[in-house]
Each structure stands twice: as C-alpha cells, then as structure tokens.
C-alpha cells in the first residue's frame, strides 16, 4: 500500500484514509515527508517528519530550509548536546551569512555557536551597527571572556567598508539620475522637432491610415493598434487586435524603443522608483552615521562626506522630479495634427504618475546626524 501510494502520489488521500490509525498514519507522513524532501520543499517536509515522529529527519530538513528558529527549538527539545548545538550554530550561521541574512546569522552565531567575533562581524556586514556595537561592548565587559579589541579589530574596519558600500550605491544612483535626466532633455527636443516620429515611430502604419474611415470596423481596428495608448478614446477593434496590441505594449514598456514616447515613459518610470531607492540608502546610513561620529577622526570625516553626499543627492532628485513632472495645471505634451483622411483625436502623451518624496526625516527617524 505504501509503495502504491508513493508511486501514484496519493499521499493526501492516504492521510485521510488512515487518519484514525496512528501507526499507518505516521508511516504515510514519513513517506510524504520524503516525497517533499526530494522536491526540495524542505520546510513542509520538516513539518511532515515532526508529525511522523521522525525528529532527526525534521532537523535535517529544517536546516536545509534555513528555518533556524524551528531548527534550534526542535534540537533543544530533542536533547542535542552543547557541542552539537555549537557545531550546528556555526554551520547555520555561516549559511545564513552567505545568503546575506546577516542579522539572523549574527543571532545564531552568538546564541548557539558562541562565536562573538563572527556574530559581531555579521551584524556589522548587515549594517546593524547598533547591535554590533552593543555586543562588542558587552563582550568587553564579560568577566569570563573579556575582549577589549573587538571594536578596534572588527567594527572600525567594517564601519568603513559599509560606508564605502553606501557611498557607491549613492554614486550609482546619482550617475543614473544624471544620465536619464540628460536623455529626457534630448527626448524633449525631439518631441517638439519630430512629434510624429516621437509618438508614432511606425511610419508605415501612419501611411496605412491614409483615406481610412475610422468609423468602419477595419479602420477602427487599425487605428486602435496605433494610437490607443496615447488617446483617451478606447479602441473598438477586434478581440484579436486588442490582445496583439496589449502584448506589443508589454514588450514596448520593457524595452522602451529609443527616441520614442516609449523610451520617455521607461525613463520616467525608472526615475519614479528612485525616491524609494534613496530612502533605502538613507535607512542604512541612519544606522551607521552615529558610529562614524564616535569611532575615530577618520571615521568622523568619512561620516561627514557621506552625509553631505546623500543630502545633495536628495536635493538633486527632488529638483529633477519637479522639472520632469510639471504641475497639474501645466500641459507640456504637444498636440499632433490628426492623421490625414481620419477622424482620430490628436494623440497626447500620458505621463506616469509623479512620485512623492517624503520630507527629510519623515519616513525614517532623523537619518542625519546634526553633529556631523
């Protein structure tokens, strides 16, 4: 029965059939756990193993799922020795750090591997300098294992490393903003000098619209595929043409054909995501700047420069957004002449929604350090 169940993947049906038979139920649960394990659904497999009273298999599955909280809770419950927990903690902590789950790695290395140095390093690599500094100072005052060098040997170099990482991310954002702003200026010129090429790069389609009555079925179908995206009037074309047009729009939105309204929209959408990117950088800086202020003169100078650069980047981004997205009462989108022989409304550009930047300090609490 077990072989048949596994061969035909009837685990759920078998679980219902044997619900009242503990021995058979656990055998099915174990079988289901192995099935899930083979499919790399490790956390689900671990739950099945726990229900099947196979704790050792559950421990292995939890570790492979990086579910460290459930892993150590079960390991302690099953009476794992101190040495086993230390080895497991070191192994799991390193795995979590390799996956950039630094904060979790720090807790595992500290609580179970008892590796203070690597725990502090993990907290610092993750940008959690408040916790890294707290643990370093706690270790310095530990009567059994006093480590007076942890701040100098670990936190000082890690603080500079994280500062440079944040600075590089800010520089990358700034350079992208400047490139895309310059490109928008070029597109703005083309919008005025070559509006038909800007809004309707497919010249052959424009030609096909000559002498077409858009009130007929055929005319409305062709017109819809060309101008629907930039007019207020909905397309009255066939279902097939609408699907084709929709797919074409998706491709154009991803690629942003150079020199067209599609490229402009692509760039505007990109710039629209920058406030969130900048805020994420500022959140990281907020955890680092107070410690750059406190550590050494070199750290303090680096903190001043980092804060200055981020404030300038924020001001530049605000200015660019105000420049690119005009006020609602302004209408900078040029009106194109109607295509000869048609009754199409003049196409207009519909700009992506203007992003909102929070006022400094609104999204996060005092990211700037006034003493820097």
Short mmCIF file of N, CA and C in Angstrom, two decimals, residues 1 89 161 265 289 297 360:
data_model
loop_
_atom_site.label_atom_id
_atom_site.label_comp_id
_atom_site.label_asym_id
_atom_site.label_seq_id
_atom_site.Cartn_x
_atom_site.Cartn_y
_atom_site.Cartn_z
N UNK A 1 0.82 -1.21 0.00
CA UNK A 1 0.00 0.00 0.00
C UNK A 1 0.86 1.26 0.00
N UNK A 89 25.19 25.58 15.17
CA UNK A 89 25.09 27.03 15.14
C UNK A 89 26.13 27.66 14.23
N UNK A 161 34.02 49.89 5.61
CA UNK A 161 33.60 49.10 4.47
C UNK A 161 32.13 49.37 4.13
N UNK A 265 8.69 57.20 -21.39
CA UNK A 265 7.92 56.60 -20.30
C UNK A 265 8.80 55.65 -19.48
N UNK A 289 25.87 56.25 10.62
CA UNK A 289 26.43 57.59 10.87
C UNK A 289 26.75 57.87 12.34
N UNK A 297 38.80 59.89 14.19
CA UNK A 297 38.73 61.09 13.36
C UNK A 297 38.51 60.72 11.89
N UNK A 360 12.43 65.30 4.49
CA UNK A 360 13.56 64.69 5.20
C UNK A 360 13.19 64.27 6.62
#
